[in-house]
Amino acid sequence: MVKLDITVREEHSEIACAVAWSSDCQLLSASDDRNICRWSSDAEKQGVTALNAFVTCLGWFPSNAKQVSETYAVGCSDGTVRFVSRSGREEKKYAAHEGAIWSKSGNLRSTIASLGQAVYASCWSPDDEQLLISSGKMLMIKSTQSSHKKNLQWNAHEGIILAADWSATNGNIVSGGEDCVYKVWDSFGRQLYSSRPLDNVVTSLAWSPNGSLFAVGSFNVVRVCDKVGWTHCRDRVNIGSLMSIAWTPDSTQFACAGGNGAVLFAQVTDRHAEWRNASVTLVSQRRLRIQDISAETDEEIELAKDRVVEMSIGHDHLVVMTTTQCYVYSLTNLNTPIIFDIKAPPLFLHICRRHFLSVDIVAGAQVISFEGRVLSTPRHANFRAEFLTKEIIALAPDTVAMVDTADRKSILLFDTTSGRQSGKITHSAEVVGLSMNQANNGVAERYVAFVDVNRDLYFACPLSTLPSTATPIKLQSHVDSFAFNDESNVLATMAEGNLKIWYHPEAAFVDRDLLDLICSAGGSESDFGRSTQIIAFTSSRIALRKIDGAVIYASSSIEMPLLDEFVRAGKWEEATRLCRVSPSSYLWGSLAAQAMAKKQLEVAESAYAELLDAPKVTFLQYVQSLQTEEAKQAQLALFRRSPEEAEKILIQANPPQILRAIKLNIDLFRWGRALDLANKYKSNLDTVMAHRQLYLEDFEIQESDPRFVQAQNSVGSISPAEIIARDASELGEDASSRPRDSDFGRRSRK
């Protein structure tokens, strides 16, 4: 629960109507006294610009990574728009028109709408292709001429809408008006949250740039709300109605324009982060409190200069970043931090066991070691740091994954050491959130979980050499939140109010039938409610925040980390004994999946036997009876539902096992591929035709494929029984020892 450290400055003699922050945290405030005041982030007045008209709104021109904007635009009551330099000189003035879009040079580009009622609020969409407009009780989304998106409008409030804002990061809309209610909407106009009626009219509101908070202003009251809608804090201020709200680019501070002419500066404090037994709290702008329950310590750190912008705790380290410097503390020794300068305030931080990731608009994304050394700067051709959010970039010990902001259907992967792109995941829909496992098992076992715009959760292993892991697999629908454990591959998800824990999600690449067995329910909708968010998953404890802001905890299995430790050490006997001591379907299912992945067939056979899966036990016994290693590997690839990989293994064997490759395709009813192999290698064409003949007889149909008719004419009359017996003898196996198609073969074709 955050709090506000409030400072009020009374410099204007009339009502203050607008405020705006520059990218370097300089504030402008405009008033009906026809003056525009310039302020520092510490609420110190730096200058005044006088105009000959009443100001109604103002805003800075966007800055880029190389240069800070020196110009701002001012809308006046006489219908003019003026461009003013930072020094106060009026650069340009022109007569505007309501509902229109103007270029930077003052030329009319297009007319968006002509409405019969006054427009009190408007803002751009995150992609700058749509415009949100309030008209009376309606909210409208209008598309520009270059956009092919549909226009939307809906009845949003019971009173006139006075304020609205569209988050550039999370894509949600917040609105408020004369009905004394503020509401949160998605970009399709679906209501996500509605507040209780406030004491007074909602006069202003604004999203923080990082999309985690928004501020709401009314008469003598300012409140800070979570992105879901519940209120973090509510403060009374004696400055009248709050006419305008603006956030600093780093989301740590906002300013309000008061109805009595005062300008309010509000610093967001009491931010809290925790990792296992340690926690850190931002007490004030420059003071932090660190507590460790296990060590029974309670210490405070006072920074010499600059306010704290971002902080993160984890893996025995605390990283604190101010506007100009970065402090890296070891939790075992808080007295001697590593300090180094940074080029710009960070947008957000990610931390893992080896290093941390910082993103800012000047340096971009940087992977930094805990010794303060920049390891790499991952970037791509379309990289724009200002469009990145904490939800669409993830850090692991060896990999950085980020959504391509130019093509949000693509996830790019980079090596943390070199910064070079190492892989790519292409999805059919836009990706809105991703996470990576933190287990230190190498890039071949680096798993990516991501949620698309439809709230479907997918699981992928893009850097593995196995073809069967190349395609992402859907795990769950309607996912509200998800997170990997900070050390293992355990994945926790919240969907429709239900907590589900996937103890070994990589089983999807080995045996999808195990997915229902390796997960357990951690609670129902009555325990958590809708829109509950997972905020931390450390050790066996899961921290969740409900829609009303309350933090609750759930637990995962304490045996699973021990099982993973035994498997990594190759102690299969101990792993099996652990599953017998604490019998559960997710432990046996996880052991079966890991044993199959490590090709420990005897252990896998025992695990499947405990799960009462007789067909797979029979199959594993058959695989162990095969004489060649290539035949075993091909059957295991087929078990992973990758027939192409199995066929490739057999063909590339020395010598090539063409007969097994042909029979593999026949078992899968891939008749065309079996015929192609027989013709290409001029081998076992009669085998294909013998099985084809039995297949047609079983279904009582006539051959209609010209290729098989031609092949039948070339082989002439055959005896299927003799050919099958000959092939079994050649392969060195008894045909009756193979698993029946009804037992296993049909499962593998699903």
XYZ file of C-alpha atoms in Angstrom:
750
model
C 0.000 0.000 0.000
C 1.710 3.180 -1.166
C 1.438 6.548 0.550
C 1.940 10.164 -0.525
C 4.446 12.739 0.675
C 2.648 15.986 -0.241
C 4.040 19.500 -0.738
C 1.791 22.470 -1.660
C 2.981 25.681 -3.323
C 0.656 28.708 -3.596
C 2.055 30.913 -6.378
C -0.944 31.551 -8.660
C -3.503 34.193 -7.760
C -6.322 32.538 -9.722
C -7.504 28.975 -10.355
C -4.733 26.645 -11.595
C -6.091 24.777 -14.607
C -3.253 22.648 -16.037
C 0.071 21.011 -15.168
C 2.599 19.103 -17.319
C 5.979 17.437 -16.673
C 8.875 17.445 -19.138
C 11.036 14.382 -19.736
C 13.748 15.879 -17.489
C 11.202 16.370 -14.651
C 10.543 20.086 -14.974
C 6.938 21.051 -14.222
C 4.768 23.679 -15.899
C 1.663 25.004 -14.168
C -0.866 27.319 -15.847
C -3.483 29.502 -14.204
C -6.251 31.974 -14.967
C -3.861 34.697 -13.826
C -2.381 34.254 -17.348
C 0.952 33.066 -15.983
C 2.815 29.802 -16.598
C 5.190 28.854 -13.781
C 8.177 26.547 -14.107
C 9.058 24.254 -11.202
C 11.779 21.760 -10.344
C 10.938 18.264 -9.127
C 11.713 19.481 -5.576
C 8.871 22.038 -5.809
C 11.238 24.993 -6.279
C 10.006 27.805 -8.548
C 12.337 28.455 -11.509
C 10.579 31.074 -13.627
C 7.338 32.609 -14.928
C 6.000 33.158 -18.453
C 3.160 35.665 -18.985
C 0.567 35.280 -21.768
C -2.188 37.583 -23.020
C -4.873 34.867 -22.893
C -6.346 32.392 -20.421
C -4.708 28.951 -20.602
C -7.002 25.885 -20.722
C -4.450 23.119 -21.303
C -0.755 22.562 -21.995
C 1.671 19.764 -22.816
C 5.329 19.184 -23.678
C 6.421 17.956 -27.083
C 7.755 14.387 -26.922
C 11.474 13.959 -26.285
C 13.787 11.350 -27.713
C 16.751 9.508 -26.247
C 19.276 12.046 -27.579
C 17.570 15.360 -26.884
C 15.155 16.738 -24.299
C 12.227 18.703 -25.700
C 12.561 22.489 -25.418
C 9.041 23.360 -26.580
C 5.560 22.987 -25.153
C 2.084 23.641 -26.579
C -0.525 25.821 -24.869
C -4.277 25.837 -25.585
C -5.965 29.155 -24.830
C -9.538 30.291 -24.243
C -9.459 32.499 -27.360
C -9.322 29.377 -29.532
C -5.609 29.603 -30.266
C -2.834 27.061 -29.812
C 0.615 28.455 -29.102
C 4.052 26.877 -29.185
C 6.273 28.260 -26.415
C 9.964 27.569 -25.789
C 11.323 26.566 -22.397
C 12.739 30.070 -21.980
C 9.236 31.552 -22.357
C 9.393 32.860 -25.940
C 6.278 32.294 -28.072
C 7.424 30.422 -31.196
C 4.148 30.096 -33.087
C 0.470 30.912 -32.718
C -2.489 29.742 -34.801
C -6.267 29.503 -34.593
C -7.388 25.956 -33.848
C -10.656 24.078 -34.359
C -12.323 21.610 -31.993
C -12.157 17.928 -32.849
C -9.206 18.303 -35.207
C -5.643 16.977 -35.470
C -2.837 19.456 -36.120
C 0.761 18.891 -37.136
C 3.734 20.283 -35.245
C 4.019 23.055 -37.823
C 0.403 24.134 -37.232
C -1.187 22.607 -40.350
C -4.578 20.896 -40.109
C -4.194 17.152 -40.743
C -7.704 15.772 -40.274
C -10.990 16.331 -38.483
C -11.789 13.467 -36.123
C -15.314 14.292 -34.977
C -17.943 17.005 -34.899
C -20.118 16.591 -31.809
C -23.149 18.342 -30.411
C -21.803 18.443 -26.870
C -18.685 19.815 -25.248
C -15.581 17.606 -25.152
C -13.973 17.682 -21.711
C -11.331 14.954 -22.219
C -9.378 13.372 -25.045
C -6.225 11.252 -25.258
C -4.339 9.052 -27.707
C -4.258 5.254 -27.730
C -0.949 3.451 -27.002
C -0.304 2.927 -30.735
C -1.333 6.519 -31.662
C -3.874 5.208 -34.182
C -6.998 5.969 -32.137
C -8.314 8.844 -30.054
C -10.437 8.579 -26.898
C -13.052 11.340 -26.624
C -15.603 12.066 -23.907
C -18.886 13.654 -25.009
C -21.613 13.999 -22.403
C -22.109 10.601 -20.775
C -20.473 8.780 -23.687
C -16.928 7.597 -24.292
C -15.885 7.335 -27.938
C -12.862 5.749 -29.597
C -12.251 7.310 -32.998
C -9.691 5.960 -35.458
C -7.425 8.115 -37.577
C -7.587 7.956 -41.352
C -4.492 5.743 -41.523
C -5.971 3.184 -39.107
C -8.259 0.332 -40.104
C -9.602 -0.195 -36.594
C -13.307 0.189 -35.903
C -14.810 3.144 -34.074
C -16.424 2.431 -30.698
C -18.725 4.309 -28.370
C -20.583 3.368 -25.216
C -22.592 4.911 -22.396
C -19.946 5.031 -19.667
C -21.369 7.169 -16.831
C -24.650 8.451 -15.444
C -23.328 12.018 -15.441
C -21.186 14.127 -17.754
C -17.655 12.725 -18.130
C -15.091 15.322 -17.075
C -11.844 13.311 -17.245
C -10.464 10.262 -19.042
C -7.036 8.764 -19.691
C -5.690 5.832 -21.734
C -2.636 3.996 -20.391
C 0.171 3.611 -22.896
C 1.511 0.525 -21.097
C -1.366 -1.675 -19.913
C -3.845 -0.442 -22.561
C -6.683 0.212 -20.099
C -8.878 3.316 -19.869
C -9.944 5.161 -16.725
C -12.770 7.729 -16.680
C -14.633 9.852 -14.134
C -17.295 12.539 -14.058
C -20.238 14.222 -12.415
C -21.716 10.943 -11.147
C -18.855 10.933 -8.569
C -17.596 7.553 -9.831
C -14.402 6.508 -11.587
C -14.328 3.387 -13.763
C -11.663 1.236 -15.428
C -12.270 -0.115 -18.963
C -10.343 -2.230 -21.406
C -9.672 -1.026 -24.948
C -12.882 -2.712 -26.183
C -15.132 -0.773 -23.810
C -15.655 -3.620 -21.318
C -15.899 -2.463 -17.712
C -13.218 -3.889 -15.414
C -13.891 -1.893 -12.255
C -16.339 0.690 -10.900
C -15.736 2.605 -7.682
C -18.284 3.415 -5.050
C -19.725 6.955 -5.334
C -17.270 9.504 -3.941
C -18.209 12.536 -1.890
C -17.646 14.925 -4.792
C -17.375 15.072 -8.569
C -14.300 13.507 -10.195
C -12.550 16.450 -11.842
C -9.244 14.913 -12.991
C -7.352 11.648 -13.279
C -4.206 10.298 -14.924
C -2.331 7.012 -15.379
C 1.260 6.690 -14.218
C 3.627 6.085 -17.175
C 4.423 2.528 -16.023
C 0.711 1.678 -15.861
C 0.772 0.326 -12.296
C -1.113 3.233 -10.673
C -3.496 6.056 -11.495
C -4.375 9.209 -9.567
C -7.907 10.552 -9.097
C -8.703 14.130 -8.102
C -11.918 15.648 -6.716
C -12.777 18.504 -4.325
C -10.011 18.712 -1.691
C -9.215 14.998 -2.123
C -6.518 13.141 -4.052
C -6.292 9.357 -4.148
C -3.873 6.881 -5.693
C -5.364 3.673 -7.087
C -3.958 0.384 -8.287
C -4.313 -0.436 -11.981
C -7.076 -2.892 -11.052
C -9.075 -0.058 -9.427
C -8.818 -0.382 -5.628
C -7.456 2.568 -3.636
C -3.930 2.575 -2.192
C -4.302 5.823 -0.265
C -6.599 8.844 0.073
C -5.393 12.269 1.247
C -7.302 15.458 2.040
C -5.740 18.643 0.659
C -7.100 22.129 1.119
C -6.641 23.365 -2.459
C -10.186 23.091 -3.860
C -11.017 20.932 -6.861
C -8.054 19.265 -8.544
C -8.334 20.498 -12.128
C -5.399 18.610 -13.667
C -2.983 15.780 -12.776
C 0.377 14.982 -14.402
C 2.947 12.265 -13.578
C 6.712 12.400 -13.900
C 8.148 10.035 -16.551
C 9.574 7.733 -13.844
C 6.135 7.285 -12.157
C 7.456 8.287 -8.726
C 5.781 11.692 -8.426
C 2.786 13.616 -9.742
C 1.531 17.183 -9.589
C -1.998 18.597 -9.342
C -3.478 21.969 -10.257
C -5.755 23.275 -7.480
C -8.904 25.308 -7.749
C -7.513 27.942 -5.344
C -4.395 28.464 -7.501
C -2.129 26.125 -5.524
C 0.153 23.525 -7.114
C 0.408 20.193 -5.288
C 3.501 17.959 -5.489
C 2.924 14.336 -4.383
C 5.798 11.879 -3.998
C 4.796 8.191 -3.980
C 6.355 6.561 -0.905
C 5.929 3.438 1.221
C 6.528 1.240 -1.790
C 7.281 -2.266 -0.610
C 9.118 -5.284 -1.997
C 9.992 -8.600 -0.383
C 11.999 -11.716 -1.098
C 11.743 -14.706 1.218
C 12.544 -13.450 4.750
C 13.778 -10.000 3.672
C 11.771 -6.908 2.737
C 12.493 -3.312 1.745
C 10.198 -0.299 2.178
C 10.637 3.189 0.741
C 9.963 5.326 3.817
C 10.602 8.696 2.159
C 12.140 10.024 -1.040
C 15.687 9.105 0.024
C 15.273 6.715 2.966
C 14.776 2.936 2.841
C 14.015 0.443 5.575
C 15.346 -3.122 5.243
C 14.060 -5.891 7.488
C 15.209 -9.495 7.714
C 13.033 -11.749 9.851
C 15.439 -14.703 9.899
C 18.399 -12.545 10.983
C 16.186 -10.369 13.217
C 17.620 -7.164 11.741
C 15.922 -3.833 11.050
C 18.094 -1.207 9.341
C 17.543 2.081 7.533
C 19.524 3.494 4.611
C 19.636 7.235 3.888
C 20.807 8.200 0.380
C 22.880 11.346 0.110
C 21.242 12.838 -2.961
C 18.453 12.286 -5.516
C 15.185 10.529 -4.861
C 14.677 6.794 -5.235
C 13.118 5.918 -8.589
C 13.165 2.109 -8.611
C 14.175 -0.706 -6.267
C 14.231 -4.490 -6.408
C 15.197 -7.185 -3.903
C 16.039 -10.802 -4.581
C 18.744 -13.470 -4.607
C 20.543 -11.947 -1.580
C 20.873 -8.519 -3.233
C 19.091 -5.175 -3.081
C 19.263 -2.878 -6.122
C 18.256 0.772 -5.648
C 18.266 3.261 -8.523
C 17.886 7.019 -8.189
C 17.708 9.629 -10.932
C 21.501 9.613 -11.431
C 23.018 6.630 -9.582
C 22.603 2.912 -8.916
C 23.285 1.299 -5.527
C 23.834 -2.476 -5.285
C 23.701 -3.848 -1.725
C 24.423 -7.330 -0.440
C 21.777 -8.328 2.092
C 24.529 -9.738 4.287
C 26.406 -6.405 4.320
C 24.428 -3.193 3.828
C 27.298 -0.903 4.793
C 29.401 -1.063 1.622
C 27.232 -0.838 -1.501
C 28.583 -0.755 -5.032
C 27.714 2.651 -6.518
C 27.900 3.730 -10.163
C 26.378 6.464 -12.316
C 23.517 5.893 -14.758
C 22.539 7.902 -17.844
C 18.824 8.227 -17.131
C 16.263 7.194 -14.500
C 15.116 3.596 -15.005
C 11.665 2.679 -16.227
C 11.755 -0.635 -14.326
C 14.069 -3.376 -13.009
C 14.269 -7.168 -13.209
C 16.570 -9.215 -10.977
C 17.790 -12.832 -11.151
C 20.448 -14.889 -9.395
C 23.413 -13.686 -11.502
C 22.597 -10.105 -12.525
C 19.807 -7.585 -13.028
C 18.186 -5.808 -15.977
C 17.607 -2.060 -16.143
C 15.598 -0.293 -18.869
C 15.703 3.451 -19.528
C 15.062 5.682 -22.534
C 18.740 6.649 -23.039
C 20.781 3.459 -22.551
C 17.921 1.122 -23.445
C 17.984 -2.349 -21.885
C 21.148 -3.191 -19.943
C 22.157 -6.432 -18.234
C 24.323 -5.427 -15.250
C 26.241 -7.665 -12.869
C 26.001 -7.237 -9.110
C 29.538 -5.802 -9.274
C 28.233 -2.892 -11.361
C 29.645 -4.017 -14.715
C 27.458 -3.750 -17.836
C 27.434 -7.225 -19.377
C 25.374 -6.515 -22.503
C 22.785 -4.219 -24.067
C 20.180 -6.420 -25.800
C 18.434 -4.574 -28.610
C 16.961 -5.169 -32.059
C 16.135 -3.115 -35.147
C 12.744 -1.932 -33.848
C 13.839 -1.443 -30.235
C 12.033 1.416 -28.428
C 12.616 1.457 -24.680
C 9.728 3.838 -24.032
C 7.259 1.248 -25.366
C 8.549 -1.578 -23.152
C 6.773 -2.510 -19.925
C 7.759 -4.784 -17.085
C 5.209 -7.385 -18.211
C 6.621 -7.877 -21.733
C 10.294 -8.381 -20.864
C 11.782 -11.166 -18.731
C 15.237 -11.998 -17.379
C 16.863 -15.369 -16.678
C 20.493 -16.219 -15.780
C 21.434 -16.749 -19.444
C 18.611 -15.224 -21.511
C 16.630 -12.021 -21.947
C 13.209 -12.332 -23.590
C 11.240 -9.324 -24.823
C 8.214 -8.695 -27.004
C 8.988 -6.918 -30.268
C 7.174 -3.590 -29.817
C 6.865 -3.199 -33.604
C 5.370 -6.688 -34.005
C 3.799 -7.766 -30.721
C 3.214 -11.279 -32.053
C 6.950 -11.976 -31.811
C 9.096 -12.730 -28.742
C 12.823 -12.153 -29.210
C 15.456 -13.906 -27.095
C 18.952 -12.548 -26.403
C 22.073 -13.929 -24.787
C 22.849 -12.072 -21.533
C 26.608 -12.234 -22.118
C 26.884 -10.966 -25.689
C 23.510 -9.235 -26.143
C 23.020 -11.007 -29.487
C 19.701 -12.441 -30.536
C 19.643 -16.191 -29.924
C 16.061 -17.152 -30.782
C 12.561 -16.064 -31.674
C 9.008 -17.186 -30.928
C 6.276 -16.238 -33.395
C 2.709 -16.394 -32.134
C -0.662 -15.987 -33.852
C -1.865 -13.198 -31.521
C -0.324 -10.243 -29.706
C 1.638 -11.151 -26.571
C 0.796 -9.085 -23.475
C 2.867 -10.814 -20.787
C 5.760 -13.258 -20.466
C 7.982 -14.923 -17.886
C 10.930 -17.341 -17.864
C 11.937 -20.109 -15.503
C 14.870 -19.325 -13.203
C 16.423 -22.788 -12.843
C 20.095 -22.706 -13.768
C 20.068 -25.683 -16.161
C 21.334 -23.968 -19.338
C 19.682 -22.441 -22.389
C 18.491 -25.834 -23.668
C 16.115 -25.967 -20.702
C 15.113 -22.286 -20.701
C 11.317 -22.197 -20.801
C 9.139 -19.233 -21.721
C 5.546 -18.858 -20.559
C 3.499 -16.114 -22.191
C -0.074 -14.836 -22.300
C -1.612 -13.419 -25.475
C -4.296 -10.790 -25.905
C -6.957 -13.511 -25.594
C -5.605 -14.336 -22.087
C -4.462 -17.805 -23.206
C -1.303 -19.138 -21.541
C 1.310 -20.828 -23.743
C 4.516 -22.665 -22.882
C 7.599 -22.922 -25.113
C 11.246 -23.982 -25.075
C 12.619 -21.984 -28.018
C 16.353 -22.639 -27.544
C 16.142 -26.435 -27.279
C 17.605 -28.605 -30.039
C 14.550 -30.889 -30.036
C 12.094 -30.155 -32.867
C 9.194 -31.228 -30.641
C 9.676 -28.154 -28.416
C 9.634 -25.597 -31.228
C 5.862 -25.026 -31.208
C 4.344 -23.327 -28.122
C 1.784 -25.465 -26.306
C -1.368 -24.006 -24.792
C -1.679 -24.735 -21.080
C -4.692 -22.724 -19.899
C -7.338 -20.155 -20.889
C -8.655 -16.989 -19.182
C -5.415 -16.414 -17.264
C -5.334 -13.275 -15.093
C -1.798 -13.664 -13.734
C 1.104 -16.119 -13.774
C 4.633 -16.412 -12.382
C 7.537 -18.861 -12.255
C 9.145 -19.835 -8.967
C 12.338 -17.882 -8.212
C 14.493 -21.041 -8.340
C 12.648 -23.965 -9.932
C 10.451 -24.598 -12.974
C 7.203 -24.571 -10.980
C 4.616 -22.280 -12.598
C 1.679 -20.709 -10.740
C -1.365 -19.303 -12.565
C -4.541 -17.475 -11.577
C -7.473 -18.079 -13.914
C -11.120 -17.232 -13.217
C -10.439 -16.987 -9.494
C -8.687 -20.369 -9.259
C -5.037 -20.861 -8.345
C -3.365 -23.678 -10.258
C 0.228 -24.795 -9.684
C 2.038 -26.588 -12.542
C 4.853 -28.518 -10.864
C 6.525 -29.681 -14.067
C 5.054 -27.800 -17.075
C 7.808 -29.036 -19.397
C 5.968 -32.375 -19.334
C 4.012 -30.845 -22.223
C 7.005 -31.605 -24.470
C 7.382 -35.186 -23.234
C 3.879 -36.520 -22.563
C 0.902 -34.162 -22.729
C -1.253 -36.739 -20.984
C 0.666 -35.887 -17.799
C -0.380 -32.218 -17.781
C -3.527 -32.884 -15.803
C -1.538 -34.928 -13.280
C 1.398 -32.581 -12.623
C -0.781 -29.642 -11.540
C -2.767 -29.072 -8.372
C -5.362 -26.545 -7.275
C -4.201 -24.125 -4.606
C -7.637 -22.634 -3.921
C -11.015 -21.799 -5.446
C -12.781 -18.611 -6.509
C -14.365 -18.320 -3.066
C -10.854 -18.090 -1.578
C -9.365 -15.522 -3.966
C -12.080 -13.855 -6.057
C -11.725 -12.573 -9.601
C -8.797 -10.518 -10.964
C -6.422 -11.695 -8.229
C -2.774 -11.029 -9.150
C 0.310 -13.090 -8.270
C 2.880 -10.614 -6.942
C 5.634 -13.013 -5.790
C 6.493 -16.726 -5.881
C 9.529 -17.471 -3.726
C 10.480 -20.810 -2.233
C 7.138 -22.557 -1.532
C 5.184 -19.361 -0.769
C 2.927 -17.580 -3.254
C 1.884 -13.983 -2.494
C -1.365 -12.816 -4.128
C -3.151 -9.481 -4.153
C -6.950 -9.567 -4.310
C -9.066 -7.052 -6.194
C -9.672 -5.113 -2.954
C -5.913 -4.751 -2.341
C -5.599 -7.364 0.416
C -2.479 -9.550 0.252
C -2.964 -13.241 0.962
C -0.630 -16.219 0.765
C -0.800 -19.732 -0.611
C 1.757 -22.523 -0.564
C 3.122 -25.015 -3.055
C 4.622 -28.448 -2.480
C 7.805 -28.552 -0.408
C 8.758 -31.960 -1.855
C 9.039 -30.752 -5.454
C 12.334 -28.821 -5.040
C 13.838 -31.882 -3.361
C 12.691 -34.100 -6.221
C 14.271 -31.721 -8.756
C 17.502 -31.741 -6.760
C 17.639 -35.537 -6.806
C 16.988 -35.593 -10.561
C 19.708 -33.020 -11.306
C 22.161 -35.066 -9.248
C 21.172 -38.281 -11.030
C 19.903 -39.862 -7.804
C 16.979 -41.695 -9.357
C 16.636 -44.236 -6.575
C 16.292 -41.454 -3.989
C 13.803 -39.631 -6.240
C 11.665 -42.766 -6.520
C 11.838 -43.312 -2.768
C 10.695 -39.717 -2.156
C 7.642 -40.262 -4.356
C 6.806 -43.429 -2.441
C 7.118 -41.671 0.931
C 4.923 -38.723 -0.170
C 2.678 -40.278 -2.792
C 0.832 -37.806 -5.000
C -0.065 -37.669 -8.669
C 1.976 -34.530 -9.345
C 5.138 -36.057 -7.829
C 4.804 -39.308 -9.777
C 3.831 -37.403 -12.922
C 6.820 -35.074 -12.576
C 9.134 -38.030 -12.008
C 7.731 -39.807 -15.074
C 8.225 -36.725 -17.262
C 11.774 -36.088 -16.048
C 12.725 -39.740 -16.385
C 11.431 -39.814 -19.960
C 13.327 -36.606 -20.768
C 16.557 -38.086 -19.316
C 15.856 -41.468 -20.984
C 15.691 -43.319 -17.652
C 13.149 -45.826 -18.932
C 13.097 -48.117 -15.908
C 12.327 -45.208 -13.565
C 9.685 -43.941 -15.984
C 8.131 -47.408 -16.124
C 7.841 -47.485 -12.321
C 6.282 -44.001 -12.270
C 3.694 -44.862 -14.931
C 2.902 -48.063 -13.064
C 2.155 -46.014 -9.925
C -0.098 -43.798 -12.071
C -1.926 -46.964 -13.277
C -1.134 -46.166 -16.919
C -0.817 -49.724 -18.251
C -0.510 -48.845 -21.983
C 2.561 -46.686 -21.367
C 4.114 -49.344 -19.128
C 3.665 -51.835 -21.975
C 5.178 -49.374 -24.432
C 8.248 -48.759 -22.264
C 8.786 -52.473 -21.871
C 8.669 -52.792 -25.669
C 11.166 -49.920 -26.140
C 13.609 -51.515 -23.698
C 13.419 -54.759 -25.687
C 14.600 -53.070 -28.915
C 18.096 -54.057 -29.977
C 19.422 -50.823 -31.527
C 19.836 -47.439 -29.866
C 18.415 -45.669 -32.935
C 15.223 -47.717 -32.723
C 14.823 -46.765 -29.050
C 15.416 -43.073 -29.753
C 12.931 -43.139 -32.629
C 10.243 -44.671 -30.426
C 10.884 -42.058 -27.715
C 10.598 -39.280 -30.308
C 7.330 -40.826 -31.426
C 6.254 -40.867 -27.785
C 6.875 -37.087 -27.725
C 4.486 -36.812 -30.705
C 7.255 -35.890 -33.120
C 7.062 -38.416 -35.983
C 9.294 -36.317 -38.245
C 12.064 -36.430 -35.658
C 11.617 -40.196 -35.234
C 11.812 -40.780 -38.989
C 14.921 -38.599 -39.260
C 16.668 -40.606 -36.516
C 16.043 -43.892 -38.344
C 17.077 -42.629 -41.772
C 20.303 -41.045 -40.455
C 21.297 -44.215 -38.573
C 24.355 -46.143 -39.733
C 23.262 -48.192 -41.607
C 19.895 -46.472 -42.356
C 16.924 -48.340 -40.905
C 14.546 -47.819 -43.796
C 12.220 -50.670 -42.863
C 11.637 -49.250 -39.389
C 11.033 -45.785 -40.880
C 8.479 -47.213 -43.300
C 6.711 -49.212 -40.569
C 6.674 -46.122 -38.337
C 4.709 -44.206 -40.977
C 2.429 -47.182 -41.606
C 1.584 -47.381 -37.877
C 0.602 -43.697 -38.033
C -1.447 -44.270 -41.222
C 0.841 -41.893 -43.094
C 0.529 -43.975 -46.228
C 1.805 -41.392 -48.660
C 5.025 -40.840 -46.714
C 5.594 -44.604 -46.345
C 5.214 -45.040 -50.128
C 7.583 -42.149 -50.806
C 10.273 -43.714 -48.594
C 9.885 -47.112 -50.277
C 10.208 -45.581 -53.763
C 13.072 -43.253 -52.793
C 15.224 -45.976 -51.248
C 13.852 -48.755 -53.509
C 13.206 -50.920 -50.499
C 10.246 -52.735 -48.921
C 7.598 -51.605 -51.379
C 5.841 -54.922 -50.781
C 5.721 -54.115 -47.046
C 3.785 -50.930 -47.773
C 1.391 -52.704 -50.108
C 0.844 -55.620 -47.684
C -0.253 -53.318 -44.861
C -2.249 -51.210 -47.305
C -4.096 -54.308 -48.476
C -5.012 -55.277 -44.893
C -6.108 -51.712 -44.191
C -8.468 -51.664 -47.195
C -9.893 -55.060 -46.276
C -10.607 -53.945 -42.703
C -12.604 -50.949 -43.937
C -14.098 -52.834 -46.915
C -13.112 -50.189 -49.451
C -11.401 -50.235 -52.859
C -8.106 -48.586 -53.675
C -8.656 -45.141 -55.242
C -5.188 -43.544 -55.034
C -3.458 -43.797 -58.470
C -0.012 -44.041 -56.848
C -0.982 -47.108 -54.835
C -2.720 -48.667 -57.851
C 0.522 -48.298 -59.807
C 2.558 -49.708 -56.908
C 0.210 -52.681 -56.599
C 0.673 -53.477 -60.286
C 4.456 -53.347 -59.882
C 4.601 -55.770 -56.928
C 1.926 -58.113 -58.227
C 0.271 -60.706 -55.989
C 1.541 -60.746 -52.373
C 0.868 -62.594 -49.135
C 0.550 -60.037 -46.301
C 1.073 -62.656 -43.574
C 4.359 -63.858 -45.075
C 5.650 -60.295 -45.557
C 4.780 -59.290 -41.981
C 6.535 -62.370 -40.635
C 9.577 -61.678 -42.828
C 9.795 -58.081 -41.609
C 9.494 -59.138 -37.979
C 12.324 -61.608 -38.453
C 14.461 -58.951 -40.163
C 13.883 -56.514 -37.306
C 14.696 -59.182 -34.770
C 11.436 -58.867 -32.850
C 8.210 -60.744 -32.304
C 5.244 -58.923 -33.838
C 3.130 -59.875 -30.848
C 5.530 -58.078 -28.499
C 4.760 -54.655 -29.988
C 2.199 -52.463 -28.225
C -1.223 -52.746 -29.728
C -2.340 -49.785 -31.813
C -5.482 -49.486 -29.715
C -3.349 -49.211 -26.568
C -0.786 -46.634 -27.549
C -0.629 -45.851 -31.241
C -3.908 -43.948 -31.313
C -2.827 -41.809 -28.357
C 0.319 -40.751 -30.157
C -1.702 -39.560 -33.148
C -3.839 -37.133 -31.135
